[in-house]
Amino acid sequence: FAAKEHAAATMAATTTTPTASSSNDNHNKNTKDKPVLEDAPPSWHTRLVVALLSSYFLYYAPQSLESIDEIATVDTFGRTLFPSILSIGHVIVVRFAIAALLLSVNVYHFFYGNLDLPLSYYPGSKLQPATVRFRGLFVGNIRTALKLNTSFTKWSVALLGVSFFLNGFIPLAALYLEWGVPRDLLRLAVLAWTMSAPAALLVSLVVKYVLWPHS
């Protein structure tokens, strides 16, 4: 009887369940011979939705411009919430500094970007592990540089940099240089901020909780 119990325990110890690493190995083994997808154009229904939404927004654009004009004033960009702590001059310097940081990062990556980003997925996923290569103009060629800078993340960072630059330039031109700021420039500044702020928040949330949830 003791011998039977010993044999049963030995069999239970040797027949363990597959671990996560073994699942990853099997997934990699099954997908390593498949070609890596390098181009995925949007489907027809995605293009249709974008076309319909664009038509809707363009139709109501004149009404939107009227509402934008209510807040697109020099006073909107030339005041500070805490004048006793930060003057508008200090705020202008901070805005230009943030704009320089954001735009310089994009410019550097466009010319000198050189990054290999390995992507791995959860066990059982149909997505294939691959390495995404980012190459700037001086490291690769014009095609790789354009591919590097056409992602939504890059555009959101660039738009946020443009927004901070305009937010600093408008009060500088109006209050210190005493220039007349065109109405279209004020509208552009408002539109840049209203688009860049939620886009930057979306990128941060997606990267943190979707792409790299364990980081």
Backbone as a chain_set.jsonl record, in Angstrom:
{"seq": "FAAKEHAAATMAATTTTPTASSSNDNHNKNTKDKPVLEDAPPSWHTRLVVALLSSYFLYYAPQSLESIDEIATVDTFGRTLFPSILSIGHVIVVRFAIAALLLSVNVYHFFYGNLDLPLSYYPGSKLQPATVRFRGLFVGNIRTALKLNTSFTKWSVALLGVSFFLNGFIPLAALYLEWGVPRDLLRLAVLAWTMSAPAALLVSLVVKYVLWPHS", "coords": {"N": [[0.831, -1.204, 0.0], [1.944, 1.276, 0.813], [3.863, 1.523, -1.162], [2.253, 1.904, -3.404], [1.119, 4.411, -2.778], [3.435, 5.991, -2.854], [4.131, 5.781, -5.558], [1.917, 7.022, -6.759], [2.179, 9.646, -5.77], [4.59, 10.359, -6.941], [3.905, 10.394, -9.682], [2.029, 12.475, -9.669], [3.666, 14.585, -9.034], [5.316, 14.816, -11.214], [3.637, 15.333, -13.373], [2.834, 18.205, -14.012], [0.94, 21.247, -14.356], [0.921, 23.281, -17.325], [3.034, 26.138, -17.363], [3.069, 29.788, -17.367], [5.288, 30.608, -18.808], [5.812, 28.401, -20.425], [3.529, 28.455, -21.968], [3.923, 30.838, -23.321], [6.205, 30.114, -24.78], [5.148, 28.103, -26.433], [3.306, 29.652, -27.825], [5.005, 31.448, -29.151], [6.39, 29.591, -30.699], [4.397, 28.667, -32.389], [3.788, 30.887, -33.863], [6.072, 31.918, -34.992], [6.747, 31.275, -37.584], [4.951, 32.61, -39.116], [4.191, 35.402, -41.226], [5.047, 38.749, -40.275], [2.754, 41.315, -39.684], [2.946, 44.282, -41.34], [1.586, 46.403, -42.423], [-1.55, 47.852, -42.111], [-4.224, 48.931, -43.369], [-7.108, 51.046, -42.682], [-10.443, 49.718, -42.269], [-13.346, 49.615, -44.493], [-15.709, 50.446, -43.248], [-14.738, 51.906, -41.13], [-13.561, 54.083, -42.444], [-15.893, 55.131, -43.53], [-17.313, 55.973, -41.26], [-15.581, 57.979, -40.315], [-15.721, 59.765, -42.484], [-18.455, 60.504, -42.41], [-18.643, 61.714, -39.851], [-16.824, 63.794, -40.201], [-18.11, 65.286, -42.186], [-20.375, 66.095, -40.77], [-19.256, 67.728, -38.722], [-18.04, 69.712, -40.277], [-20.262, 70.882, -41.389], [-21.463, 72.189, -39.237], [-19.497, 73.991, -38.622], [-19.424, 76.893, -38.931], [-21.104, 77.776, -36.779], [-19.622, 76.824, -34.671], [-17.343, 78.403, -34.834], [-18.361, 80.868, -34.064], [-18.898, 80.429, -31.348], [-16.312, 79.964, -30.514], [-15.13, 82.433, -30.881], [-16.046, 83.836, -28.722], [-14.403, 83.231, -26.591], [-11.895, 83.43, -27.616], [-9.859, 85.583, -27.084], [-7.451, 88.192, -26.357], [-7.314, 88.652, -23.651], [-7.963, 86.189, -22.563], [-5.642, 84.654, -22.885], [-3.811, 86.236, -21.645], [-3.892, 86.45, -18.873], [-3.397, 85.444, -15.446], [-3.943, 82.95, -12.951], [-2.919, 83.236, -10.411], [-1.809, 85.998, -9.688], [-0.28, 87.194, -7.689], [1.705, 85.419, -7.171], [2.769, 84.397, -9.6], [3.593, 86.337, -12.278], [2.289, 87.497, -15.467], [4.413, 87.613, -17.177], [6.216, 85.679, -16.159], [4.639, 83.435, -16.581], [4.552, 83.376, -19.375], [7.222, 82.749, -19.957], [7.367, 80.164, -18.851], [5.523, 78.822, -20.474], [6.764, 79.007, -22.999], [9.045, 77.512, -22.438], [8.024, 74.92, -21.959], [6.92, 74.441, -24.489], [9.26, 74.475, -26.063], [10.569, 72.216, -25.059], [8.796, 70.073, -25.73], [8.577, 70.295, -28.564], [11.263, 70.126, -29.344], [11.909, 67.502, -28.692], [10.37, 66.057, -30.562], [11.538, 67.006, -32.95], [14.187, 66.091, -32.638], [13.778, 63.295, -32.627], [12.816, 62.996, -35.201], [15.056, 63.427, -36.815], [17.216, 62.029, -35.605], [16.248, 59.711, -34.47], [16.447, 56.477, -33.078], [15.541, 53.548, -32.25], [14.715, 50.384, -30.956], [11.914, 48.679, -30.295], [10.714, 46.103, -28.502], [7.797, 44.124, -28.705], [5.503, 42.316, -26.844], [2.874, 40.004, -26.062], [-0.06, 38.925, -24.22], [-0.352, 35.475, -23.093], [-1.876, 33.216, -25.398], [-2.826, 35.159, -27.079], [-3.602, 36.273, -30.386], [-1.989, 38.052, -31.607], [1.233, 38.653, -32.887], [4.419, 38.426, -31.402], [6.836, 40.94, -31.899], [9.452, 43.132, -33.08], [9.507, 46.521, -33.144], [10.933, 48.887, -35.149], [12.284, 52.051, -34.918], [13.454, 54.626, -36.851], [15.206, 57.574, -37.51], [15.667, 60.382, -39.801], [18.438, 60.76, -40.371], [19.446, 58.372, -39.525], [18.0, 56.335, -40.758], [16.022, 56.624, -43.481], [14.064, 58.925, -45.504], [11.569, 57.767, -45.61], [11.41, 56.074, -43.359], [11.665, 58.031, -41.401], [9.336, 59.533, -41.75], [7.405, 57.589, -41.165], [7.998, 57.237, -38.506], [7.112, 59.6, -37.402], [4.404, 59.857, -37.864], [2.613, 58.756, -36.136], [-0.125, 58.693, -33.774], [0.607, 59.45, -31.218], [2.935, 60.988, -31.618], [1.886, 63.142, -33.084], [0.094, 64.208, -31.228], [1.819, 65.09, -29.216], [3.312, 66.994, -30.654], [1.265, 68.785, -31.347], [0.508, 69.637, -28.82], [2.841, 70.977, -28.087], [2.812, 73.083, -29.991], [0.51, 74.35, -29.118], [1.255, 75.311, -26.528], [3.249, 77.059, -27.359], [1.804, 78.993, -28.87], [0.144, 79.919, -26.832], [1.99, 81.234, -25.298], [3.077, 83.072, -27.077], [1.006, 84.825, -27.876], [0.175, 86.524, -25.574], [2.704, 87.699, -25.233], [3.108, 89.109, -27.629], [0.906, 90.858, -27.625], [0.846, 92.196, -25.109], [3.458, 92.965, -24.418], [4.982, 93.5, -26.755], [3.151, 94.971, -28.06], [1.699, 94.37, -30.364], [-0.828, 93.881, -32.848], [-2.887, 91.171, -32.519], [-3.927, 88.76, -34.796], [-7.301, 87.711, -35.46], [-7.675, 85.113, -36.438], [-5.406, 83.809, -35.512], [-5.859, 83.775, -32.778], [-8.102, 82.117, -32.726], [-6.922, 79.779, -33.709], [-5.176, 79.182, -31.613], [-6.967, 78.562, -29.538], [-8.278, 76.323, -30.644], [-6.09, 74.588, -30.928], [-5.416, 74.074, -28.261], [-7.799, 72.915, -27.225], [-7.854, 70.57, -28.669], [-5.352, 69.349, -28.238], [-5.04, 68.932, -25.461], [-7.042, 66.914, -24.513], [-6.153, 64.885, -26.256], [-3.511, 64.361, -25.411], [-4.078, 63.432, -22.832], [-5.543, 61.129, -23.475], [-3.566, 59.58, -24.783], [-1.776, 59.15, -22.65], [-3.365, 57.639, -20.847], [-3.988, 55.365, -22.413], [-1.44, 54.265, -22.929], [-0.546, 53.717, -20.32], [-2.519, 52.014, -19.114], [-3.375, 50.192, -21.009], [-1.511, 49.46, -23.147], [0.91, 49.012, -21.692], [0.211, 47.665, -19.076], [1.418, 46.578, -16.826], [3.546, 48.127, -16.176]], "CA": [[0.0, 0.0, 0.0], [2.863, 2.425, 0.845], [4.502, 1.631, -2.472], [1.278, 2.497, -4.326], [1.02, 5.837, -2.475], [4.646, 6.634, -3.331], [4.059, 5.867, -7.019], [0.923, 8.035, -7.115], [2.753, 10.96, -5.476], [5.61, 10.629, -7.947], [3.224, 10.746, -10.927], [1.417, 13.801, -9.506], [4.718, 15.607, -9.03], [5.928, 14.938, -12.546], [2.64, 15.823, -14.334], [2.411, 19.54, -13.573], [0.222, 22.038, -15.362], [1.814, 24.182, -18.072], [3.212, 27.463, -16.784], [2.905, 30.894, -18.31], [6.435, 30.648, -19.708], [5.654, 27.373, -21.451], [2.502, 28.926, -22.896], [4.564, 31.821, -24.195], [7.083, 29.402, -25.715], [4.311, 27.46, -27.447], [2.744, 30.708, -28.681], [6.07, 31.919, -30.039], [6.728, 28.528, -31.644], [3.337, 28.547, -33.377], [3.666, 32.107, -34.674], [7.344, 32.422, -35.503], [6.835, 31.05, -39.015], [3.971, 33.436, -39.81], [4.734, 36.731, -41.555], [4.67, 39.849, -39.388], [1.94, 42.309, -40.36], [3.61, 45.582, -41.336], [0.707, 47.443, -42.939], [-2.943, 47.512, -41.838], [-5.089, 50.08, -43.681], [-8.407, 50.971, -42.007], [-11.519, 49.061, -43.006], [-14.236, 50.536, -45.203], [-16.689, 51.057, -42.346], [-14.033, 52.936, -40.36], [-13.471, 55.255, -43.316], [-17.231, 55.692, -43.67], [-17.631, 56.696, -40.025], [-14.771, 59.195, -40.304], [-16.268, 60.676, -43.496], [-19.726, 61.035, -41.928], [-18.388, 62.633, -38.746], [-16.178, 64.991, -40.749], [-19.144, 66.069, -42.858], [-21.22, 66.691, -39.728], [-18.531, 68.807, -38.06], [-17.852, 70.803, -41.232], [-21.555, 71.542, -41.588], [-21.698, 73.066, -38.094], [-18.288, 74.76, -38.335], [-19.67, 78.333, -38.685], [-21.61, 77.979, -35.424], [-18.516, 76.58, -33.74], [-16.461, 79.57, -34.848], [-18.992, 81.917, -33.267], [-18.685, 80.131, -29.93], [-14.879, 80.101, -30.244], [-14.806, 83.86, -30.807], [-16.395, 84.367, -27.406], [-13.293, 83.029, -25.652], [-10.62, 83.662, -28.314], [-9.469, 86.981, -26.884], [-6.135, 88.364, -25.757], [-7.467, 88.554, -22.2], [-7.975, 84.767, -22.192], [-4.269, 84.155, -22.83], [-2.935, 87.184, -20.962], [-4.146, 86.568, -17.439], [-2.911, 84.343, -14.631], [-4.82, 82.679, -11.811], [-2.261, 83.649, -9.161], [-0.918, 87.117, -10.051], [0.64, 87.527, -6.599], [2.792, 84.431, -7.175], [3.35, 84.367, -10.946], [3.13, 87.371, -13.199], [2.085, 86.999, -16.82], [5.738, 87.446, -17.776], [6.726, 84.364, -15.763], [3.815, 82.422, -17.25], [4.998, 83.32, -20.768], [8.488, 82.013, -19.981], [7.059, 78.747, -18.606], [4.869, 78.282, -21.669], [7.778, 78.836, -24.041], [9.947, 76.422, -22.04], [7.325, 73.653, -22.217], [6.827, 74.283, -25.944], [10.588, 74.124, -26.575], [10.854, 70.834, -24.685], [7.976, 69.148, -26.506], [8.907, 70.354, -29.989], [12.636, 69.662, -29.56], [11.89, 66.033, -28.659], [9.896, 65.598, -31.861], [12.544, 67.313, -33.972], [15.319, 65.175, -32.45], [13.394, 61.956, -33.067], [12.667, 62.99, -36.652], [16.359, 63.37, -37.467], [18.18, 61.115, -34.99], [15.572, 58.623, -33.778], [17.048, 55.155, -33.268], [14.99, 52.77, -31.143], [14.11, 49.079, -31.218], [10.94, 48.453, -29.232], [10.116, 44.76, -28.57], [6.401, 44.026, -28.281], [5.039, 40.978, -26.479], [1.463, 40.023, -25.725], [-0.47, 37.928, -23.245], [-0.46, 34.113, -23.639], [-3.125, 32.955, -26.086], [-3.169, 36.23, -28.003], [-3.322, 36.021, -31.79], [-0.984, 39.011, -32.042], [2.55, 38.045, -32.91], [5.516, 39.238, -30.852], [7.708, 41.496, -32.933], [10.253, 44.277, -32.692], [9.218, 47.689, -33.961], [12.16, 49.667, -35.298], [12.101, 53.467, -35.204], [14.669, 55.212, -37.404], [15.068, 58.94, -37.975], [16.117, 60.694, -41.158], [19.875, 60.565, -40.505], [19.755, 56.971, -39.212], [17.38, 55.538, -41.81], [15.77, 57.416, -44.684], [12.902, 59.794, -45.364], [10.382, 56.936, -45.381], [11.39, 55.662, -41.95], [11.444, 59.225, -40.584], [7.92, 59.882, -41.831], [6.66, 56.574, -40.417], [8.239, 57.473, -37.083], [6.445, 60.817, -36.935], [3.003, 59.894, -38.254], [1.768, 58.111, -35.132], [-1.001, 59.6, -33.039], [1.36, 59.966, -30.078], [3.81, 62.057, -32.087], [1.098, 64.3, -33.455], [-0.467, 64.818, -30.023], [2.903, 65.816, -28.545], [3.616, 68.168, -31.465], [0.155, 69.729, -31.219], [0.596, 70.225, -27.48], [3.925, 71.954, -28.141], [2.323, 74.25, -30.728], [-0.451, 75.03, -28.251], [1.978, 76.08, -25.516], [3.945, 78.157, -28.034], [0.833, 80.041, -29.162], [-0.312, 80.492, -25.564], [3.018, 82.158, -24.836], [3.34, 84.119, -28.063], [-0.093, 85.798, -27.946], [0.341, 87.61, -24.585], [3.952, 88.408, -25.47], [2.915, 90.044, -28.737], [-0.115, 91.861, -27.333], [1.084, 92.979, -23.894], [4.83, 93.47, -24.319], [5.404, 94.06, -28.042], [2.048, 95.828, -28.497], [1.274, 94.03, -31.715], [-2.203, 93.448, -33.006], [-2.955, 89.715, -32.735], [-5.031, 88.45, -35.709], [-8.386, 86.886, -34.933], [-7.46, 83.716, -36.816], [-4.386, 83.252, -34.631], [-6.534, 83.492, -31.507], [-8.915, 80.913, -32.941], [-6.015, 78.638, -33.82], [-4.668, 78.86, -30.277], [-8.04, 77.889, -28.799], [-8.466, 74.995, -31.235], [-4.926, 73.748, -30.616], [-5.487, 73.634, -26.862], [-8.937, 72.023, -27.021], [-7.544, 69.271, -29.282], [-4.127, 68.731, -27.714], [-5.184, 68.52, -24.062], [-7.632, 65.568, -24.413], [-5.333, 63.905, -26.972], [-2.41, 63.981, -24.526], [-4.647, 62.613, -21.756], [-5.874, 59.826, -24.052], [-2.321, 58.842, -24.997], [-1.245, 58.734, -21.347], [-4.205, 56.572, -20.297], [-3.853, 54.147, -23.225], [-0.107, 53.689, -22.715], [-0.407, 53.237, -18.951], [-3.449, 50.986, -18.677], [-3.698, 49.25, -22.079], [-0.319, 48.921, -23.787], [1.848, 48.529, -20.683], [-0.522, 47.708, -17.812], [2.243, 46.116, -15.708], [4.701, 49.014, -16.003]], "C": [[0.87, 1.262, 0.0], [3.538, 2.626, -0.5], [3.562, 2.265, -3.485], [1.142, 3.995, -4.079], [2.242, 6.608, -2.985], [4.612, 6.8, -4.849], [3.067, 6.938, -7.464], [1.46, 9.433, -6.87], [3.796, 11.34, -6.496], [4.989, 11.047, -9.271], [2.593, 12.133, -10.832], [2.454, 14.909, -9.557], [5.29, 15.84, -10.409], [4.955, 15.467, -13.586], [2.085, 17.143, -13.832], [1.688, 20.242, -14.699], [1.188, 22.955, -16.091], [1.841, 25.558, -17.441], [3.017, 28.519, -17.841], [4.058, 30.96, -19.297], [6.327, 29.598, -20.796], [4.581, 27.761, -22.452], [3.066, 29.951, -23.862], [5.459, 31.152, -25.22], [6.278, 28.739, -26.818], [3.714, 28.484, -28.396], [3.785, 31.233, -29.661], [6.419, 30.888, -31.088], [5.692, 28.435, -32.751], [3.283, 29.743, -34.323], [4.964, 32.566, -35.305], [7.482, 32.251, -37.003], [5.854, 31.91, -39.803], [4.562, 34.798, -40.116], [4.206, 37.782, -40.59], [3.919, 40.897, -40.192], [2.592, 43.678, -40.225], [2.706, 46.713, -41.807], [-0.736, 46.992, -42.722], [-3.818, 48.728, -42.112], [-6.442, 49.93, -42.999], [-9.465, 50.34, -42.9], [-12.464, 50.089, -43.613], [-15.229, 51.198, -44.26], [-16.035, 52.091, -41.433], [-13.913, 54.211, -41.175], [-14.826, 55.93, -43.472], [-17.616, 56.507, -42.438], [-16.859, 58.006, -39.958], [-15.315, 60.216, -41.298], [-17.586, 61.298, -43.026], [-19.526, 62.042, -40.793], [-17.734, 63.926, -39.236], [-17.192, 65.887, -41.446], [-20.041, 66.777, -41.844], [-20.538, 67.883, -39.075], [-18.303, 69.986, -38.999], [-19.149, 71.579, -41.453], [-21.835, 72.546, -40.471], [-20.472, 73.911, -37.736], [-18.559, 76.241, -38.122], [-20.204, 78.619, -37.287], [-20.509, 77.762, -34.393], [-17.572, 77.772, -33.686], [-17.05, 80.722, -34.035], [-18.786, 81.682, -31.773], [-17.212, 80.255, -29.551], [-14.508, 81.573, -30.084], [-15.136, 84.47, -29.451], [-15.247, 84.24, -26.411], [-11.929, 83.289, -26.293], [-10.267, 85.139, -28.25], [-8.073, 87.031, -26.264], [-6.2, 88.216, -24.244], [-7.461, 87.099, -21.735], [-6.559, 84.235, -22.023], [-3.346, 85.048, -21.998], [-3.213, 87.375, -19.497], [-3.648, 85.322, -16.728], [-3.807, 84.177, -13.41], [-4.232, 83.185, -10.505], [-1.288, 84.79, -9.465], [0.059, 87.499, -8.944], [1.838, 86.583, -6.546], [3.532, 84.44, -8.509], [2.759, 85.497, -11.772], [2.939, 86.765, -14.581], [3.416, 86.83, -17.542], [6.349, 86.101, -17.431], [5.947, 83.237, -16.456], [4.237, 82.273, -18.71], [6.292, 82.517, -20.877], [8.243, 80.521, -19.783], [6.425, 78.116, -19.838], [5.868, 78.061, -22.797], [8.729, 77.686, -23.707], [9.305, 75.063, -22.303], [7.22, 73.397, -23.711], [8.172, 73.864, -26.54], [10.931, 72.678, -26.254], [10.09, 69.853, -25.559], [8.382, 69.128, -27.978], [10.325, 69.863, -30.261], [12.72, 68.142, -29.521], [11.429, 65.477, -29.999], [10.917, 65.841, -32.968], [13.736, 66.362, -33.86], [14.975, 63.779, -32.952], [13.25, 61.898, -34.583], [14.019, 62.817, -37.338], [17.251, 62.251, -36.914], [17.524, 59.94, -34.272], [16.183, 57.268, -34.105], [16.646, 54.274, -32.082], [14.407, 51.473, -31.663], [13.21, 48.742, -30.042], [10.338, 47.064, -29.378], [8.704, 44.769, -28.008], [6.058, 42.57, -27.994], [3.618, 41.079, -25.96], [1.157, 38.904, -24.726], [-0.534, 36.546, -23.889], [-1.841, 33.878, -24.238], [-3.536, 34.032, -27.064], [-2.801, 35.847, -29.434], [-2.309, 37.015, -32.356], [0.408, 38.402, -31.912], [3.589, 38.96, -32.27], [6.452, 39.692, -31.961], [8.483, 42.661, -32.346], [9.991, 45.418, -33.665], [10.461, 48.575, -33.973], [11.825, 51.096, -35.706], [13.428, 54.048, -35.657], [14.386, 56.617, -37.919], [15.664, 59.141, -39.349], [17.599, 60.401, -41.337], [20.308, 59.144, -40.17], [19.198, 56.048, -40.284], [17.26, 56.328, -43.097], [14.501, 58.223, -44.472], [11.647, 58.98, -45.081], [10.296, 56.509, -43.925], [11.146, 56.852, -41.028], [9.977, 59.633, -40.598], [7.066, 58.878, -41.066], [6.821, 56.78, -38.919], [7.389, 58.616, -36.561], [4.997, 60.929, -37.383], [2.092, 59.198, -37.259], [0.947, 59.154, -34.381], [-0.274, 60.217, -31.844], [2.239, 61.133, -30.49], [3.018, 63.321, -32.409], [0.506, 64.985, -32.224], [0.59, 65.612, -29.263], [3.248, 67.089, -29.319], [2.519, 69.224, -31.343], [0.151, 70.393, -29.847], [1.721, 71.256, -27.413], [3.524, 73.223, -28.875], [1.348, 75.048, -29.868], [0.25, 75.872, -27.19], [2.733, 77.252, -26.151], [2.986, 79.311, -28.332], [0.338, 80.715, -27.886], [0.722, 81.438, -24.957], [3.232, 83.326, -25.782], [2.263, 85.206, -28.05], [0.027, 86.873, -26.865], [1.646, 88.376, -24.75], [3.777, 89.475, -26.556], [1.965, 91.176, -28.362], [0.27, 92.771, -26.178], [2.471, 93.613, -23.85], [5.306, 94.116, -25.621], [4.36, 95.002, -28.636], [1.718, 95.636, -29.969], [-0.215, 93.703, -31.713], [-2.239, 91.962, -33.357], [-4.134, 89.421, -33.657], [-6.069, 87.536, -35.053], [-8.185, 85.414, -35.254], [-6.402, 83.054, -35.926], [-4.97, 82.933, -33.259], [-7.409, 82.249, -31.619], [-8.04, 79.67, -32.995], [-5.477, 78.217, -32.459], [-5.713, 78.121, -29.45], [-8.249, 76.471, -29.329], [-7.306, 74.065, -30.899], [-4.998, 73.229, -29.194], [-6.628, 72.64, -26.647], [-8.718, 70.656, -27.67], [-6.365, 68.584, -28.609], [-4.291, 68.231, -26.289], [-5.865, 67.152, -23.927], [-6.834, 64.504, -25.152], [-4.17, 63.436, -26.111], [-2.902, 63.112, -23.373], [-4.989, 61.213, -22.264], [-4.628, 58.98, -24.253], [-1.77, 58.319, -23.673], [-2.047, 57.573, -20.764], [-4.035, 55.275, -21.079], [-2.509, 53.473, -22.983], [-0.006, 53.053, -21.336], [-1.255, 52.01, -18.675], [-3.805, 49.972, -19.756], [-2.433, 48.622, -22.658], [0.646, 48.31, -22.778], [1.185, 48.533, -19.312], [0.31, 47.3, -16.61], [3.446, 46.994, -15.466], [4.559, 49.832, -14.723]], "O": [[0.577, 2.213, -0.725], [3.759, 3.758, -0.93], [3.988, 3.059, -4.323], [1.057, 4.775, -5.027], [2.117, 7.727, -3.482], [5.017, 7.839, -5.369], [3.324, 7.673, -8.417], [1.223, 10.328, -7.681], [3.892, 12.504, -6.886], [5.492, 11.962, -9.923], [2.616, 12.889, -11.803], [2.192, 16.009, -10.042], [5.705, 16.953, -10.733], [5.395, 16.007, -14.601], [0.982, 17.189, -13.286], [1.818, 19.865, -15.863], [2.192, 23.368, -15.51], [0.806, 26.087, -17.033], [2.829, 28.229, -19.022], [3.872, 31.311, -20.462], [6.693, 29.844, -21.945], [4.687, 27.448, -23.638], [2.748, 29.95, -25.051], [5.486, 31.551, -26.385], [6.653, 28.791, -27.989], [3.615, 28.251, -29.6], [3.499, 31.439, -30.84], [6.712, 31.235, -32.232], [6.028, 28.164, -33.904], [2.794, 29.631, -35.447], [4.961, 33.518, -36.085], [8.238, 32.982, -37.643], [5.914, 31.941, -41.032], [5.366, 35.305, -39.333], [3.06, 37.713, -40.145], [4.378, 41.324, -41.251], [2.77, 44.176, -39.113], [3.037, 47.881, -41.604], [-1.105, 45.881, -43.104], [-4.127, 49.483, -41.19], [-6.887, 48.808, -42.758], [-9.392, 50.418, -44.126], [-12.399, 51.276, -43.295], [-15.563, 52.37, -44.434], [-16.687, 53.043, -41.007], [-14.138, 55.304, -40.655], [-14.908, 57.157, -43.538], [-18.175, 57.597, -42.556], [-17.421, 59.036, -39.584], [-15.368, 61.407, -40.991], [-17.808, 62.492, -43.224], [-20.163, 63.095, -40.774], [-18.048, 65.013, -38.752], [-17.139, 67.11, -41.312], [-20.42, 67.931, -42.045], [-21.158, 68.93, -38.891], [-18.364, 71.138, -38.569], [-19.126, 72.789, -41.677], [-22.378, 73.623, -40.72], [-20.421, 74.488, -36.65], [-17.978, 76.824, -37.206], [-19.801, 79.603, -36.667], [-20.471, 78.437, -33.365], [-17.059, 78.115, -32.621], [-16.312, 81.467, -33.389], [-18.53, 82.623, -31.021], [-16.886, 80.604, -28.416], [-13.671, 81.92, -29.25], [-14.574, 85.498, -29.073], [-15.13, 85.048, -25.49], [-10.919, 83.361, -25.593], [-10.365, 85.856, -29.247], [-7.584, 86.041, -25.72], [-5.263, 87.716, -23.622], [-7.003, 86.807, -20.631], [-6.3, 83.447, -21.113], [-2.223, 84.656, -21.684], [-2.8, 88.384, -18.925], [-3.497, 84.266, -17.343], [-4.361, 85.15, -12.899], [-4.975, 83.528, -9.585], [-0.077, 84.575, -9.498], [1.115, 88.066, -9.223], [2.864, 86.906, -5.947], [4.761, 84.485, -8.548], [1.542, 85.584, -11.933], [3.379, 85.644, -14.837], [3.532, 85.987, -18.431], [6.935, 85.444, -18.292], [6.52, 82.226, -16.86], [4.276, 81.157, -19.228], [6.442, 81.699, -21.784], [8.846, 79.699, -20.472], [6.763, 76.99, -20.202], [5.82, 77.036, -23.476], [9.168, 76.965, -24.604], [9.962, 74.154, -22.811], [7.409, 72.267, -24.161], [8.223, 73.001, -27.416], [11.519, 71.982, -27.082], [10.674, 68.901, -26.076], [8.515, 68.057, -28.57], [10.573, 69.247, -31.298], [13.522, 67.552, -30.245], [12.024, 64.533, -30.519], [11.132, 64.982, -33.823], [14.24, 65.879, -34.874], [15.786, 63.145, -33.627], [13.53, 60.864, -35.19], [14.107, 62.122, -38.35], [17.964, 61.598, -37.676], [18.203, 59.235, -33.526], [16.411, 56.948, -35.272], [17.317, 54.254, -31.05], [13.7, 51.451, -32.67], [13.686, 48.542, -28.924], [9.53, 46.844, -30.281], [8.451, 45.355, -26.956], [6.305, 41.695, -28.824], [3.205, 42.131, -25.471], [2.003, 38.059, -24.434], [-0.747, 36.44, -25.097], [-2.853, 34.284, -23.667], [-4.497, 33.849, -27.81], [-1.797, 35.172, -29.66], [-1.824, 36.833, -33.473], [0.71, 37.719, -30.933], [3.628, 40.152, -32.573], [6.81, 38.916, -32.847], [8.194, 43.117, -31.24], [10.227, 45.288, -34.866], [10.97, 48.96, -32.921], [11.162, 51.322, -36.718], [14.42, 53.974, -34.932], [13.437, 56.827, -38.674], [16.113, 58.189, -39.988], [17.988, 59.842, -42.362], [21.427, 58.75, -40.5], [19.854, 55.083, -40.675], [18.261, 56.664, -43.729], [13.926, 58.208, -43.383], [10.75, 59.454, -44.384], [9.226, 56.575, -43.32], [10.498, 56.711, -39.991], [9.435, 60.036, -39.569], [6.109, 59.262, -40.394], [5.894, 56.53, -38.149], [6.987, 58.607, -35.397], [4.415, 62.01, -37.287], [0.897, 59.064, -37.521], [1.285, 60.338, -34.359], [-0.513, 61.374, -31.499], [2.29, 62.151, -29.8], [3.424, 64.429, -32.055], [0.425, 66.212, -32.181], [0.3, 66.681, -28.727], [3.453, 68.144, -28.718], [2.808, 70.417, -31.246], [-0.173, 71.575, -29.727], [1.577, 72.291, -26.762], [3.856, 74.324, -28.434], [1.36, 76.278, -29.887], [-0.12, 77.025, -26.974], [2.842, 78.318, -25.545], [3.311, 80.471, -28.079], [0.135, 81.928, -27.855], [0.373, 82.338, -24.193], [3.532, 84.438, -25.348], [2.579, 86.387, -28.199], [-0.016, 88.056, -27.203], [1.705, 89.567, -24.446], [4.246, 90.604, -26.409], [2.191, 92.326, -28.739], [0.052, 93.981, -26.243], [2.632, 94.699, -23.293], [5.959, 95.159, -25.594], [4.636, 95.735, -29.585], [1.491, 96.591, -30.712], [-0.777, 93.3, -30.694], [-1.685, 91.547, -34.375], [-5.258, 89.801, -33.33], [-5.744, 86.704, -34.205], [-8.492, 84.555, -34.428], [-6.501, 81.864, -35.625], [-4.608, 81.927, -32.649], [-7.446, 81.426, -30.704], [-8.367, 78.64, -32.407], [-5.341, 77.024, -32.185], [-5.389, 77.166, -28.743], [-8.38, 75.528, -28.55], [-7.516, 72.885, -30.616], [-4.675, 72.069, -28.942], [-6.449, 71.632, -25.962], [-9.341, 69.677, -27.257], [-6.378, 67.366, -28.428], [-3.727, 67.194, -25.94], [-5.301, 66.281, -23.265], [-6.826, 63.344, -24.74], [-3.869, 62.243, -26.077], [-2.225, 62.163, -22.977], [-4.754, 60.224, -21.57], [-4.628, 57.792, -23.931], [-1.344, 57.167, -23.59], [-1.465, 56.623, -20.241], [-3.947, 54.201, -20.484], [-2.44, 52.252, -22.849], [0.557, 51.967, -21.193], [-0.773, 51.055, -18.065], [-4.473, 48.981, -19.461], [-2.291, 47.399, -22.665], [1.144, 47.204, -22.99], [1.564, 49.335, -18.458], [-0.044, 47.636, -15.48], [4.294, 46.659, -14.638], [5.433, 50.637, -14.404]]}, "num_chains": 1, "name": "protein.A"}
